[in-house]
Coordinates of C-alpha atoms in Angstrom, one line a residue:
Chain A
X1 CA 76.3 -39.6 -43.0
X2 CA 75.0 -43.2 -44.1
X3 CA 77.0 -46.0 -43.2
X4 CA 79.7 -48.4 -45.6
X5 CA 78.3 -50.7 -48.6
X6 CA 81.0 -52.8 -46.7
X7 CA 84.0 -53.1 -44.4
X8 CA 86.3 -55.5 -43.2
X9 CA 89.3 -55.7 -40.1
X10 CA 92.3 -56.5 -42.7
X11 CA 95.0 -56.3 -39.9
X12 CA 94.8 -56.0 -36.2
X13 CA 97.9 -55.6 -33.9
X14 CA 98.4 -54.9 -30.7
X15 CA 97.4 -51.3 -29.9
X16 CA 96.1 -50.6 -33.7
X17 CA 94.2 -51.7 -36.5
X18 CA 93.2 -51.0 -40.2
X19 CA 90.1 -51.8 -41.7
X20 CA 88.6 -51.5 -45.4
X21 CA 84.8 -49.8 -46.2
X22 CA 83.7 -49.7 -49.6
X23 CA 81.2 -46.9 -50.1
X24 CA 80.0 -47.1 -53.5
X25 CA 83.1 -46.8 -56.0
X26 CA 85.2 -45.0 -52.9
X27 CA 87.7 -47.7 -51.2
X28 CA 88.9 -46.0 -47.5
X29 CA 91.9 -47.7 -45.2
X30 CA 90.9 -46.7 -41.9
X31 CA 92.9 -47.0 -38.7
X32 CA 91.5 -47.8 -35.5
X33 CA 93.4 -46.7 -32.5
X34 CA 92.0 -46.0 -29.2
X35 CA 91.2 -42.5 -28.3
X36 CA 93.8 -40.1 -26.9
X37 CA 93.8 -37.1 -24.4
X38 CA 96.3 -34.5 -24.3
X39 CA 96.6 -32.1 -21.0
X40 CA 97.7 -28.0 -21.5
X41 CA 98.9 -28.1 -18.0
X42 CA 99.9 -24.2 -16.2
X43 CA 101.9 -24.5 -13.0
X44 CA 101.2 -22.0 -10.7
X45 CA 104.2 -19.7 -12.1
X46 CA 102.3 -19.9 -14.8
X47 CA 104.3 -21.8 -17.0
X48 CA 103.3 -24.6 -19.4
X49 CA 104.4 -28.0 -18.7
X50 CA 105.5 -30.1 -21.3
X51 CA 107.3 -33.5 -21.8
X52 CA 110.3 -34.2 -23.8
X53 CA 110.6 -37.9 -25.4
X54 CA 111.6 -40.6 -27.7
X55 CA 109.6 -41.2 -30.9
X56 CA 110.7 -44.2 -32.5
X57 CA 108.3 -43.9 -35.7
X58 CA 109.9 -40.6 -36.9
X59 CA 113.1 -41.2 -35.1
X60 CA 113.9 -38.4 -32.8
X61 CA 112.9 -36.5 -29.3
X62 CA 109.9 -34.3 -29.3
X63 CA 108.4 -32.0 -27.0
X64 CA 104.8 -32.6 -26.3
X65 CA 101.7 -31.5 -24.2
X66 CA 101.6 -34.2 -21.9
X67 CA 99.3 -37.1 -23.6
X68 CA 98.2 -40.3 -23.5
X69 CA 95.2 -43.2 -24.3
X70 CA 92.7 -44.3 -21.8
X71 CA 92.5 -47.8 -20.2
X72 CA 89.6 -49.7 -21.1
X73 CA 86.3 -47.7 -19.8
X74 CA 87.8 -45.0 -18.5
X75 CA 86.7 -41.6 -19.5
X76 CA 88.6 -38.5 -21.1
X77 CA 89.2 -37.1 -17.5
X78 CA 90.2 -39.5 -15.7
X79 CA 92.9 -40.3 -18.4
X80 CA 93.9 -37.1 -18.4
X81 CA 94.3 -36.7 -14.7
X82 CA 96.0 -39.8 -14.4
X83 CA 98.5 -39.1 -17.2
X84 CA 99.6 -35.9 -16.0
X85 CA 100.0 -37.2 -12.7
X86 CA 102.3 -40.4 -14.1
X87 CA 104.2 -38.2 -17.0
X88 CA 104.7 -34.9 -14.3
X89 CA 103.4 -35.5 -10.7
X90 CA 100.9 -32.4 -11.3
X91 CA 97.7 -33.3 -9.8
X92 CA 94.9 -31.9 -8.1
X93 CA 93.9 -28.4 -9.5
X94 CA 91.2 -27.0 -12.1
X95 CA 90.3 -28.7 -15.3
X96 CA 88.3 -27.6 -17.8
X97 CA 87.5 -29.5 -21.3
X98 CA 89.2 -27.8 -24.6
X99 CA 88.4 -28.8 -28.0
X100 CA 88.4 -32.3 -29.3
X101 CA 89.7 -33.2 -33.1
X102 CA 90.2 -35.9 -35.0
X103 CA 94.1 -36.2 -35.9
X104 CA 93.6 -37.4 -39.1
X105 CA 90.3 -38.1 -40.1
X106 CA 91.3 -38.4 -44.0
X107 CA 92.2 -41.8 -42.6
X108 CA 91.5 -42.5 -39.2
X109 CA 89.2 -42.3 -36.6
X110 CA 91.1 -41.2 -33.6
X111 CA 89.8 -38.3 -31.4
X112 CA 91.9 -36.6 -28.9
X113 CA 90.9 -34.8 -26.2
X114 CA 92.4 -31.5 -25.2
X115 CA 92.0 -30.7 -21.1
X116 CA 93.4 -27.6 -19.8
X117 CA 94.6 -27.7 -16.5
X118 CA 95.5 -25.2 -13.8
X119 CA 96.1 -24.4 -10.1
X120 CA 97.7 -27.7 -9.9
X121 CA 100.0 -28.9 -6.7
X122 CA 103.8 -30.2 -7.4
X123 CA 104.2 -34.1 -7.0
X124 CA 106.7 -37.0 -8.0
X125 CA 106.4 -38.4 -11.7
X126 CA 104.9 -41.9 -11.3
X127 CA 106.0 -42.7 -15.4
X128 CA 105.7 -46.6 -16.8
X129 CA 108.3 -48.7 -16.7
X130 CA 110.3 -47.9 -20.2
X131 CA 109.2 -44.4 -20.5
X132 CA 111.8 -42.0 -20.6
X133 CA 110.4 -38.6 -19.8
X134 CA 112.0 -35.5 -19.1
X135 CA 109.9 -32.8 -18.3
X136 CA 109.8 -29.1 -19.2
X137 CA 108.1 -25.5 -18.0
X138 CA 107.8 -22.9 -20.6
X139 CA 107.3 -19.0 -19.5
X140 CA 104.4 -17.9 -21.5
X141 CA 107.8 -15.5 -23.2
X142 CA 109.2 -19.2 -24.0
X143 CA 106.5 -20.7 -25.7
X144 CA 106.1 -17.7 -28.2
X145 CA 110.1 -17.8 -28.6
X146 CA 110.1 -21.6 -28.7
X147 CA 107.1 -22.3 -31.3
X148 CA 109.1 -23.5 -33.9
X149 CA 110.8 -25.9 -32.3
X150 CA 107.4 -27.7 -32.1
X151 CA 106.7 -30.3 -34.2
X152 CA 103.6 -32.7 -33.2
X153 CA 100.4 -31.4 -34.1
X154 CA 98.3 -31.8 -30.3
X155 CA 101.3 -29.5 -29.0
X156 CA 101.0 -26.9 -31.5
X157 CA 97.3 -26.6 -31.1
X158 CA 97.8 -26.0 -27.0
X159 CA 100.2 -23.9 -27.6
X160 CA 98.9 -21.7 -29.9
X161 CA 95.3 -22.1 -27.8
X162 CA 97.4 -20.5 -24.8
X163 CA 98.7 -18.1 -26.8
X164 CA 95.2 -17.2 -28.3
X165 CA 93.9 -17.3 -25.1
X166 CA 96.4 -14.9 -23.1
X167 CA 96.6 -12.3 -26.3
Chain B
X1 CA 118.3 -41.5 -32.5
X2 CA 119.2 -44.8 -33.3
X3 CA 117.6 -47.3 -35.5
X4 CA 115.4 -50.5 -34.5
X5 CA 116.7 -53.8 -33.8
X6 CA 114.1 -55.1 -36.2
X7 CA 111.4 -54.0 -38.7
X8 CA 108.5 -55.7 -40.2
X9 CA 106.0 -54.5 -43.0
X10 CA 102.9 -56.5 -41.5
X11 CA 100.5 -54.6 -43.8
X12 CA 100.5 -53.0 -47.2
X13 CA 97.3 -51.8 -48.6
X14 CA 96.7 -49.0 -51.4
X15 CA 97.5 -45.5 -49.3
X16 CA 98.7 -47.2 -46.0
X17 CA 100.4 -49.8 -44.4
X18 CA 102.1 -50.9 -40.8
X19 CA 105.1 -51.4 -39.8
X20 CA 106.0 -53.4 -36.7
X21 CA 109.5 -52.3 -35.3
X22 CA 111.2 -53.7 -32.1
X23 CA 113.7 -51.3 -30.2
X24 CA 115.5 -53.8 -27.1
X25 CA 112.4 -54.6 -25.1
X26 CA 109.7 -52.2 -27.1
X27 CA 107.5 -52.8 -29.6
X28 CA 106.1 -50.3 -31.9
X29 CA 103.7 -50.4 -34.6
X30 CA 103.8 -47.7 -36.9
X31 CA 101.7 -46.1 -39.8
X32 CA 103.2 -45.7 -43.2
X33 CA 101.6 -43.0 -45.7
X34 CA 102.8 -40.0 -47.7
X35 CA 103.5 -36.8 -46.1
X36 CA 100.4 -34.1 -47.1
X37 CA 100.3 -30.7 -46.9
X38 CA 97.3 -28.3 -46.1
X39 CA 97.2 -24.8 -46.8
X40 CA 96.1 -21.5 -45.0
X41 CA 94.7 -19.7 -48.1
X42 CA 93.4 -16.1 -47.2
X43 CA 91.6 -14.4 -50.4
X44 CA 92.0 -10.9 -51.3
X45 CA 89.1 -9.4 -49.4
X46 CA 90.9 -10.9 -46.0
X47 CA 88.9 -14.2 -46.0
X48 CA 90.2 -17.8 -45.7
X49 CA 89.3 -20.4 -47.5
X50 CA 88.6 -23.7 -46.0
X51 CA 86.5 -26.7 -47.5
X52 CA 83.6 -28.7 -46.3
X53 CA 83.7 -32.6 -47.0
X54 CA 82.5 -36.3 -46.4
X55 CA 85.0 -37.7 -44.2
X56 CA 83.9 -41.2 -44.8
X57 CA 86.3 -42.5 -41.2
X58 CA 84.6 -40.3 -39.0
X59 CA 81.2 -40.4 -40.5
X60 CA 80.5 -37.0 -40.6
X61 CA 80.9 -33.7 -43.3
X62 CA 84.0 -31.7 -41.8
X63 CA 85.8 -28.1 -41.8
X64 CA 88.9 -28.6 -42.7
X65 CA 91.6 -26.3 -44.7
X66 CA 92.1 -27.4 -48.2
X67 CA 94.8 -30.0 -47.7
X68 CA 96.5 -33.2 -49.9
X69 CA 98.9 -35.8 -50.2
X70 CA 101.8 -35.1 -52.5
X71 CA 102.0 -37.4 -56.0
X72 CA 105.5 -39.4 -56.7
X73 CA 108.2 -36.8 -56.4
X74 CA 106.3 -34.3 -56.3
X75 CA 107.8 -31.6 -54.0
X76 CA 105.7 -30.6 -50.9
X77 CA 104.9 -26.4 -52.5
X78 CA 104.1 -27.4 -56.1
X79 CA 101.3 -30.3 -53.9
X80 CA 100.0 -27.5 -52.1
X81 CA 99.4 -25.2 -55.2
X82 CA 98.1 -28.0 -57.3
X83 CA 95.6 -29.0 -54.0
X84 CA 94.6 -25.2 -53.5
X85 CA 93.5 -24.5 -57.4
X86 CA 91.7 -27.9 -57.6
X87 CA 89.6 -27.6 -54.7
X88 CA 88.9 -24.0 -54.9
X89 CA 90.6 -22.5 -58.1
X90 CA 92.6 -20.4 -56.4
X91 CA 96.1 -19.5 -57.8
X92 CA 99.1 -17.6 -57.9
X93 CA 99.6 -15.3 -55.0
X94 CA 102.4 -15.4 -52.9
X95 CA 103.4 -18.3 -50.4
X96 CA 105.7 -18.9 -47.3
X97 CA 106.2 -22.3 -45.6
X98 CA 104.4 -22.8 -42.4
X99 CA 104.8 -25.2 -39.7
X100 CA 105.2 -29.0 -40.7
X101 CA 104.6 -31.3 -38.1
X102 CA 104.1 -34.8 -37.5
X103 CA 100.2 -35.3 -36.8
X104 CA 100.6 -38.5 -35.1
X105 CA 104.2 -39.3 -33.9
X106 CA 103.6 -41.7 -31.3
X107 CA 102.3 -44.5 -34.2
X108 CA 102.6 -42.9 -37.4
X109 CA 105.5 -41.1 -39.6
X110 CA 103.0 -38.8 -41.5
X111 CA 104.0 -34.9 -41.5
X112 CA 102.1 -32.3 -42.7
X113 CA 103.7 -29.2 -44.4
X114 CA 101.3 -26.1 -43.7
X115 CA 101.6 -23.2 -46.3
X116 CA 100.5 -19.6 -45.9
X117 CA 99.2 -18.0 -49.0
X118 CA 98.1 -14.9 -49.8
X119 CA 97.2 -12.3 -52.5
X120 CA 95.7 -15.3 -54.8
X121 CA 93.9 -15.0 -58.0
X122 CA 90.2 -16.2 -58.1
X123 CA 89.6 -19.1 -60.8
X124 CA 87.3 -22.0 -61.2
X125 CA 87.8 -25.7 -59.2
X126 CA 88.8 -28.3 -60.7
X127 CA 87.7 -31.6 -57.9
X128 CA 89.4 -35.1 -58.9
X129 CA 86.2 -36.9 -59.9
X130 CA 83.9 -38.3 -56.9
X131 CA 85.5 -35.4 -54.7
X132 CA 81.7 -33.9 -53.1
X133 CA 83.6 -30.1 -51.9
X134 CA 82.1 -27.5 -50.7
X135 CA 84.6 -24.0 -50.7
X136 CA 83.9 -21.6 -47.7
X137 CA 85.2 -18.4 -46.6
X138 CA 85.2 -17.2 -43.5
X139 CA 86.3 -13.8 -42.2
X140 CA 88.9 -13.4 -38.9
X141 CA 85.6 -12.6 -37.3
X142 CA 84.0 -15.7 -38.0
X143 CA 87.0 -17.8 -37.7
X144 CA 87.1 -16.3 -33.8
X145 CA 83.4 -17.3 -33.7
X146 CA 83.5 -20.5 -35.4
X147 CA 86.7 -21.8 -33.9
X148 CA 84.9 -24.2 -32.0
X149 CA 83.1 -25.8 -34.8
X150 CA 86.6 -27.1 -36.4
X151 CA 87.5 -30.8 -35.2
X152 CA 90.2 -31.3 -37.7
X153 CA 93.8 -31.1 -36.0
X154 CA 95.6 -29.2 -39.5
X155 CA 93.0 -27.2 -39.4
X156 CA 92.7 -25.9 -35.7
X157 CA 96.2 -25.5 -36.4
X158 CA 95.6 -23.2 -39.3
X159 CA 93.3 -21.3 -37.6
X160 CA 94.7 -20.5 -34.4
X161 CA 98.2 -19.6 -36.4
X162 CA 96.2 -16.9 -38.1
X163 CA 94.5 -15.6 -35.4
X164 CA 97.7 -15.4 -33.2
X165 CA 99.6 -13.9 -36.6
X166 CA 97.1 -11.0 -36.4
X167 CA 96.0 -10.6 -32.6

Protein backbone atom coordinates (compact mmCIF):
# COMPACT_ATOMS: atom_id res chain seq x y z
CA UNK A 1 0.00 0.00 0.00
CA UNK A 2 1.29 3.67 -0.95
CA UNK A 3 1.93 5.91 1.77
CA UNK A 4 -0.40 9.28 3.19
CA UNK A 5 -0.92 12.54 0.95
CA UNK A 6 -0.27 13.73 4.59
CA UNK A 7 -0.11 13.20 8.33
CA UNK A 8 0.34 14.94 11.35
CA UNK A 9 0.93 13.97 15.51
CA UNK A 10 -2.32 15.99 16.80
CA UNK A 11 -1.83 14.73 20.41
CA UNK A 12 0.83 12.86 22.11
CA UNK A 13 0.61 11.74 25.79
CA UNK A 14 2.40 9.66 27.82
CA UNK A 15 2.15 6.04 26.63
CA UNK A 16 -0.21 7.02 23.45
CA UNK A 17 -0.70 9.06 20.63
CA UNK A 18 -3.13 10.00 17.68
CA UNK A 19 -2.15 11.27 14.49
CA UNK A 20 -4.14 12.41 11.31
CA UNK A 21 -3.25 11.02 7.41
CA UNK A 22 -5.14 12.42 4.62
CA UNK A 23 -5.17 9.88 1.79
CA UNK A 24 -6.94 11.52 -1.01
CA UNK A 25 -10.63 12.52 0.18
CA UNK A 26 -10.23 9.72 3.20
CA UNK A 27 -9.28 11.51 6.71
CA UNK A 28 -7.98 8.44 9.26
CA UNK A 29 -7.28 9.08 13.30
CA UNK A 30 -4.66 6.77 14.06
CA UNK A 31 -3.43 5.75 17.44
CA UNK A 32 0.07 5.00 18.17
CA UNK A 33 0.78 2.82 21.07
CA UNK A 34 3.66 0.66 21.58
CA UNK A 35 3.43 -2.92 20.68
CA UNK A 36 2.07 -5.52 23.02
CA UNK A 37 2.74 -9.27 23.77
CA UNK A 38 0.35 -11.52 25.31
CA UNK A 39 1.68 -15.08 26.82
CA UNK A 40 -0.93 -18.52 26.66
CA UNK A 41 1.00 -19.86 29.53
CA UNK A 42 0.33 -24.08 30.51
CA UNK A 43 1.60 -25.09 33.91
CA UNK A 44 2.66 -28.40 34.07
CA UNK A 45 -0.93 -29.65 35.31
CA UNK A 46 -1.71 -28.47 32.35
CA UNK A 47 -3.68 -25.64 33.23
CA UNK A 48 -3.81 -22.12 31.74
CA UNK A 49 -2.61 -19.32 33.69
CA UNK A 50 -4.28 -16.27 33.61
CA UNK A 51 -4.43 -12.90 35.51
CA UNK A 52 -7.28 -11.23 37.14
CA UNK A 53 -7.13 -7.18 37.22
CA UNK A 54 -8.37 -3.72 37.39
CA UNK A 55 -9.31 -1.91 34.16
CA UNK A 56 -9.97 1.58 34.79
CA UNK A 57 -11.05 2.57 31.14
CA UNK A 58 -14.13 0.19 31.13
CA UNK A 59 -14.36 0.16 34.86
CA UNK A 60 -14.28 -3.35 36.17
CA UNK A 61 -11.92 -6.63 36.80
CA UNK A 62 -11.01 -8.81 33.84
CA UNK A 63 -9.32 -11.91 33.37
CA UNK A 64 -6.61 -11.90 30.89
CA UNK A 65 -3.72 -13.93 29.21
CA UNK A 66 -0.93 -12.52 30.93
CA UNK A 67 0.25 -9.30 28.71
CA UNK A 68 2.13 -6.49 28.45
CA UNK A 69 4.32 -3.76 26.15
CA UNK A 70 7.99 -3.93 25.68
CA UNK A 71 10.67 -1.53 27.14
CA UNK A 72 12.35 0.32 24.63
CA UNK A 73 14.43 -2.17 22.18
CA UNK A 74 13.45 -5.05 23.49
CA UNK A 75 12.07 -7.75 21.43
CA UNK A 76 8.61 -9.74 21.50
CA UNK A 77 10.28 -12.54 23.63
CA UNK A 78 12.02 -11.14 25.84
CA UNK A 79 8.90 -9.07 26.83
CA UNK A 80 6.99 -11.82 27.02
CA UNK A 81 9.32 -13.81 29.21
CA UNK A 82 9.81 -11.01 31.40
CA UNK A 83 6.05 -10.28 31.84
CA UNK A 84 5.09 -13.70 32.72
CA UNK A 85 7.82 -13.90 35.04
CA UNK A 86 6.72 -10.24 36.85
CA UNK A 87 2.65 -10.93 36.50
CA UNK A 88 3.06 -14.97 37.64
CA UNK A 89 6.68 -16.09 38.55
CA UNK A 90 6.44 -18.76 35.59
CA UNK A 91 9.70 -18.77 33.98
CA UNK A 92 11.92 -20.98 32.25
CA UNK A 93 10.12 -23.55 29.98
CA UNK A 94 9.28 -23.80 26.08
CA UNK A 95 8.07 -20.96 24.01
CA UNK A 96 6.96 -21.02 20.78
CA UNK A 97 5.57 -17.86 18.63
CA UNK A 98 1.58 -17.84 18.00
CA UNK A 99 -0.15 -15.51 15.71
CA UNK A 100 0.33 -11.77 15.71
CA UNK A 101 -2.82 -9.33 15.00
CA UNK A 102 -3.45 -5.98 14.94
CA UNK A 103 -6.22 -5.08 17.69
CA UNK A 104 -7.79 -2.69 15.86
CA UNK A 105 -6.40 -1.77 12.72
CA UNK A 106 -9.72 0.20 11.54
CA UNK A 107 -7.89 2.76 13.76
CA UNK A 108 -4.71 1.84 15.07
CA UNK A 109 -1.59 0.41 14.62
CA UNK A 110 -0.92 -1.75 17.44
CA UNK A 111 0.30 -5.40 16.96
CA UNK A 112 0.35 -7.87 19.69
CA UNK A 113 2.15 -10.73 19.90
CA UNK A 114 0.74 -14.05 21.00
CA UNK A 115 3.66 -16.61 22.75
CA UNK A 116 2.62 -19.82 23.95
CA UNK A 117 4.42 -21.09 26.67
CA UNK A 118 4.91 -24.50 28.34
CA UNK A 119 6.90 -26.72 30.68
CA UNK A 120 7.51 -23.78 32.75
CA UNK A 121 8.98 -23.96 36.62
CA UNK A 122 6.86 -22.29 39.62
CA UNK A 123 8.34 -18.94 40.95
CA UNK A 124 7.35 -15.71 43.03
CA UNK A 125 5.36 -12.92 41.12
CA UNK A 126 7.88 -9.98 40.87
CA UNK A 127 4.56 -7.47 39.70
CA UNK A 128 5.23 -3.34 39.48
CA UNK A 129 4.64 -1.30 42.10
CA UNK A 130 0.64 -0.45 41.77
CA UNK A 131 -0.29 -3.52 39.99
CA UNK A 132 -2.77 -5.49 41.62
CA UNK A 133 -2.76 -9.01 40.16
CA UNK A 134 -4.32 -11.96 41.28
CA UNK A 135 -3.56 -14.84 39.34
CA UNK A 136 -5.63 -17.82 38.08
CA UNK A 137 -5.18 -21.69 36.53
CA UNK A 138 -7.91 -22.87 34.48
CA UNK A 139 -8.31 -26.94 33.82
CA UNK A 140 -8.58 -27.15 30.13
CA UNK A 141 -12.67 -28.40 31.61
CA UNK A 142 -12.61 -24.74 33.04
CA UNK A 143 -11.78 -22.79 30.24
CA UNK A 144 -14.52 -24.43 28.00
CA UNK A 145 -17.01 -23.90 31.06
CA UNK A 146 -15.62 -20.47 31.74
CA UNK A 147 -15.55 -18.83 28.12
CA UNK A 148 -18.10 -16.50 28.62
CA UNK A 149 -16.93 -14.99 31.33
CA UNK A 150 -14.21 -13.60 28.93
CA UNK A 151 -14.29 -10.43 27.82
CA UNK A 152 -10.91 -8.91 26.31
CA UNK A 153 -10.30 -9.87 22.92
CA UNK A 154 -6.20 -11.21 23.29
CA UNK A 155 -7.78 -13.71 26.00
CA UNK A 156 -10.52 -14.99 23.87
CA UNK A 157 -8.21 -15.65 20.99
CA UNK A 158 -5.78 -17.88 23.46
CA UNK A 159 -8.37 -19.44 24.64
CA UNK A 160 -10.16 -20.46 21.94
CA UNK A 161 -6.47 -21.26 20.16
CA UNK A 162 -6.02 -23.83 23.17
CA UNK A 163 -9.12 -25.06 22.67
CA UNK A 164 -8.60 -25.44 18.81
CA UNK A 165 -5.52 -26.82 19.46
CA UNK A 166 -6.41 -29.66 22.07
CA UNK A 167 -9.86 -30.67 20.06
CA UNK B 1 -15.34 -0.39 40.53
CA UNK B 2 -15.15 2.89 41.57
CA UNK B 3 -14.84 6.08 39.53
CA UNK B 4 -11.71 8.37 38.94
CA UNK B 5 -10.62 11.11 41.00
CA UNK B 6 -10.38 13.19 37.86
CA UNK B 7 -11.19 13.09 34.11
CA UNK B 8 -9.95 15.08 31.28
CA UNK B 9 -11.00 15.14 27.53
CA UNK B 10 -7.46 16.08 26.15
CA UNK B 11 -8.46 15.30 22.50
CA UNK B 12 -11.53 15.24 20.41
CA UNK B 13 -11.27 14.61 16.79
CA UNK B 14 -14.03 13.25 14.32
CA UNK B 15 -14.33 9.24 15.30
CA UNK B 16 -11.93 9.40 18.43
CA UNK B 17 -10.69 11.14 21.15
CA UNK B 18 -8.61 10.67 24.67
CA UNK B 19 -9.36 10.92 27.85
CA UNK B 20 -6.82 11.39 30.58
CA UNK B 21 -8.23 10.04 33.96
CA UNK B 22 -6.35 9.96 37.37
CA UNK B 23 -7.24 7.13 39.92
CA UNK B 24 -5.00 8.08 43.58
CA UNK B 25 -1.53 7.83 42.23
CA UNK B 26 -2.40 6.41 38.47
CA UNK B 27 -2.77 7.84 35.51
CA UNK B 28 -4.57 6.52 32.64
CA UNK B 29 -5.18 7.69 29.22
CA UNK B 30 -7.95 6.18 27.50
CA UNK B 31 -9.51 5.97 23.96
CA UNK B 32 -12.95 7.12 23.32
CA UNK B 33 -14.92 5.66 20.13
CA UNK B 34 -18.23 3.94 19.43
CA UNK B 35 -18.74 0.43 20.21
CA UNK B 36 -18.72 -1.78 16.59
CA UNK B 37 -19.86 -4.95 15.87
CA UNK B 38 -18.50 -7.66 13.38
CA UNK B 39 -20.31 -10.47 12.16
CA UNK B 40 -19.65 -14.29 11.58
CA UNK B 41 -21.85 -14.62 8.46
CA UNK B 42 -21.85 -18.36 7.13
CA UNK B 43 -23.78 -18.60 3.57
CA UNK B 44 -26.07 -21.37 2.79
CA UNK B 45 -23.66 -23.65 1.06
CA UNK B 46 -21.60 -23.63 4.67
CA UNK B 47 -19.11 -20.85 3.64
CA UNK B 48 -18.24 -17.63 5.65
CA UNK B 49 -18.08 -14.58 4.42
CA UNK B 50 -15.26 -12.34 5.32
CA UNK B 51 -14.07 -9.04 3.41
CA UNK B 52 -10.75 -7.95 2.07
CA UNK B 53 -9.82 -4.14 2.57
CA UNK B 54 -7.31 -1.16 2.62
CA UNK B 55 -6.55 -0.67 6.15
CA UNK B 56 -5.03 2.70 5.61
CA UNK B 57 -3.26 2.40 9.71
CA UNK B 58 -1.55 -0.62 9.14
CA UNK B 59 -0.67 -0.09 5.54
CA UNK B 60 -1.68 -3.16 4.24
CA UNK B 61 -5.11 -4.87 2.43
CA UNK B 62 -6.51 -7.17 5.37
CA UNK B 63 -8.96 -10.33 6.09
CA UNK B 64 -11.26 -9.31 8.32
CA UNK B 65 -15.04 -10.35 9.03
CA UNK B 66 -17.42 -7.82 7.82
CA UNK B 67 -17.59 -5.52 10.85
CA UNK B 68 -18.90 -1.62 11.69
CA UNK B 69 -19.54 0.97 14.02
CA UNK B 70 -23.06 1.52 15.11
CA UNK B 71 -24.88 5.08 13.84
CA UNK B 72 -26.55 7.46 16.74
CA UNK B 73 -28.93 5.08 18.60
CA UNK B 74 -28.74 2.72 16.63
CA UNK B 75 -28.93 -0.65 18.46
CA UNK B 76 -25.86 -3.06 18.27
CA UNK B 77 -28.22 -6.18 15.89
CA UNK B 78 -29.95 -3.73 13.52
CA UNK B 79 -25.72 -2.24 12.95
CA UNK B 80 -24.74 -5.58 12.24
CA UNK B 81 -27.53 -6.31 9.65
CA UNK B 82 -27.25 -2.96 8.02
CA UNK B 83 -23.06 -3.67 7.90
CA UNK B 84 -23.55 -7.37 6.60
CA UNK B 85 -26.09 -6.34 3.54
CA UNK B 86 -23.88 -3.28 2.55
CA UNK B 87 -20.67 -4.95 2.33
CA UNK B 88 -21.86 -8.12 0.92
CA UNK B 89 -25.75 -8.01 0.38
CA UNK B 90 -26.42 -10.60 2.47
CA UNK B 91 -29.77 -10.54 4.43
CA UNK B 92 -32.32 -12.01 6.46
CA UNK B 93 -31.34 -15.37 7.89
CA UNK B 94 -31.36 -15.99 11.41
CA UNK B 95 -28.94 -14.43 14.10
CA UNK B 96 -27.76 -15.13 17.76
CA UNK B 97 -25.44 -12.75 19.74
CA UNK B 98 -21.94 -13.80 20.06
CA UNK B 99 -19.24 -12.71 22.33
CA UNK B 100 -18.77 -8.89 22.91
CA UNK B 101 -15.69 -7.96 24.24
CA UNK B 102 -13.54 -5.16 24.87
CA UNK B 103 -10.62 -5.20 22.08
CA UNK B 104 -8.34 -3.01 23.99
CA UNK B 105 -9.25 -2.62 27.78
CA UNK B 106 -6.08 -1.56 29.11
CA UNK B 107 -6.42 2.08 27.06
CA UNK B 108 -9.49 2.00 25.30
CA UNK B 109 -13.42 1.58 26.21
CA UNK B 110 -14.31 0.21 22.69
CA UNK B 111 -16.36 -3.33 22.70
CA UNK B 112 -17.21 -5.25 19.96
CA UNK B 113 -20.54 -7.12 19.72
CA UNK B 114 -19.85 -10.41 17.57
CA UNK B 115 -23.01 -11.87 15.80
CA UNK B 116 -23.57 -15.35 14.37
CA UNK B 117 -25.66 -15.49 11.34
CA UNK B 118 -26.81 -18.08 9.34
CA UNK B 119 -29.32 -19.29 6.70
CA UNK B 120 -28.96 -15.64 4.81
CA UNK B 121 -30.43 -14.61 1.54
CA UNK B 122 -27.94 -13.73 -1.30
CA UNK B 123 -28.47 -9.92 -2.63
CA UNK B 124 -26.38 -7.29 -4.11
CA UNK B 125 -23.71 -4.79 -1.94
CA UNK B 126 -24.38 -1.76 -1.38
CA UNK B 127 -20.48 -0.06 -0.08
CA UNK B 128 -20.75 3.62 1.46
CA UNK B 129 -19.03 5.51 -1.33
CA UNK B 130 -14.99 5.31 -1.37
CA UNK B 131 -15.41 1.83 0.58
CA UNK B 132 -12.67 -0.48 -2.10
CA UNK B 133 -14.30 -4.26 -0.64
CA UNK B 134 -13.63 -7.23 -1.77
CA UNK B 135 -16.36 -10.24 -0.40
CA UNK B 136 -14.71 -13.70 0.10
CA UNK B 137 -15.87 -17.01 1.12
CA UNK B 138 -14.08 -19.47 2.57
CA UNK B 139 -15.08 -23.03 3.48
CA UNK B 140 -14.31 -24.62 7.28
CA UNK B 141 -11.58 -26.21 5.25
CA UNK B 142 -9.94 -23.22 4.13
CA UNK B 143 -10.61 -21.34 7.23
CA UNK B 144 -8.43 -24.29 9.04
CA UNK B 145 -5.90 -23.62 6.25
CA UNK B 146 -5.94 -20.02 6.10
CA UNK B 147 -6.14 -19.31 9.80
CA UNK B 148 -2.80 -18.14 9.84
CA UNK B 149 -3.22 -15.59 7.17
CA UNK B 150 -5.86 -13.56 9.47
CA UNK B 151 -4.07 -10.67 11.63
CA UNK B 152 -7.17 -8.92 12.56
CA UNK B 153 -8.10 -9.61 16.42
CA UNK B 154 -12.41 -9.74 15.68
CA UNK B 155 -11.59 -11.79 13.14
CA UNK B 156 -9.23 -14.54 14.61
CA UNK B 157 -11.95 -14.40 17.02
CA UNK B 158 -14.58 -15.28 14.55
CA UNK B 159 -12.74 -17.79 13.12
CA UNK B 160 -11.51 -19.81 15.87
CA UNK B 161 -15.31 -19.54 17.46
CA UNK B 162 -16.44 -21.36 14.37
CA UNK B 163 -14.09 -23.86 14.19
CA UNK B 164 -14.31 -24.73 17.89
CA UNK B 165 -18.45 -24.60 17.43
CA UNK B 166 -17.99 -27.41 14.83
CA UNK B 167 -14.81 -29.44 15.88
Amino acid sequence: MAEPDSAQRVYQGRVLGVTVERWGEATREIIERADAVAILAVDRAGRVVLVRQPREAVRRHLVELPAGVADAGEDPLATAKRELAEETGLHGGRWRAGPSFFSTPGYSRERVHLFVAEELDEGDPNPDDGEEIEVLRWTPGEVEARLGEIEDSKTLIGLLLHLHEHA
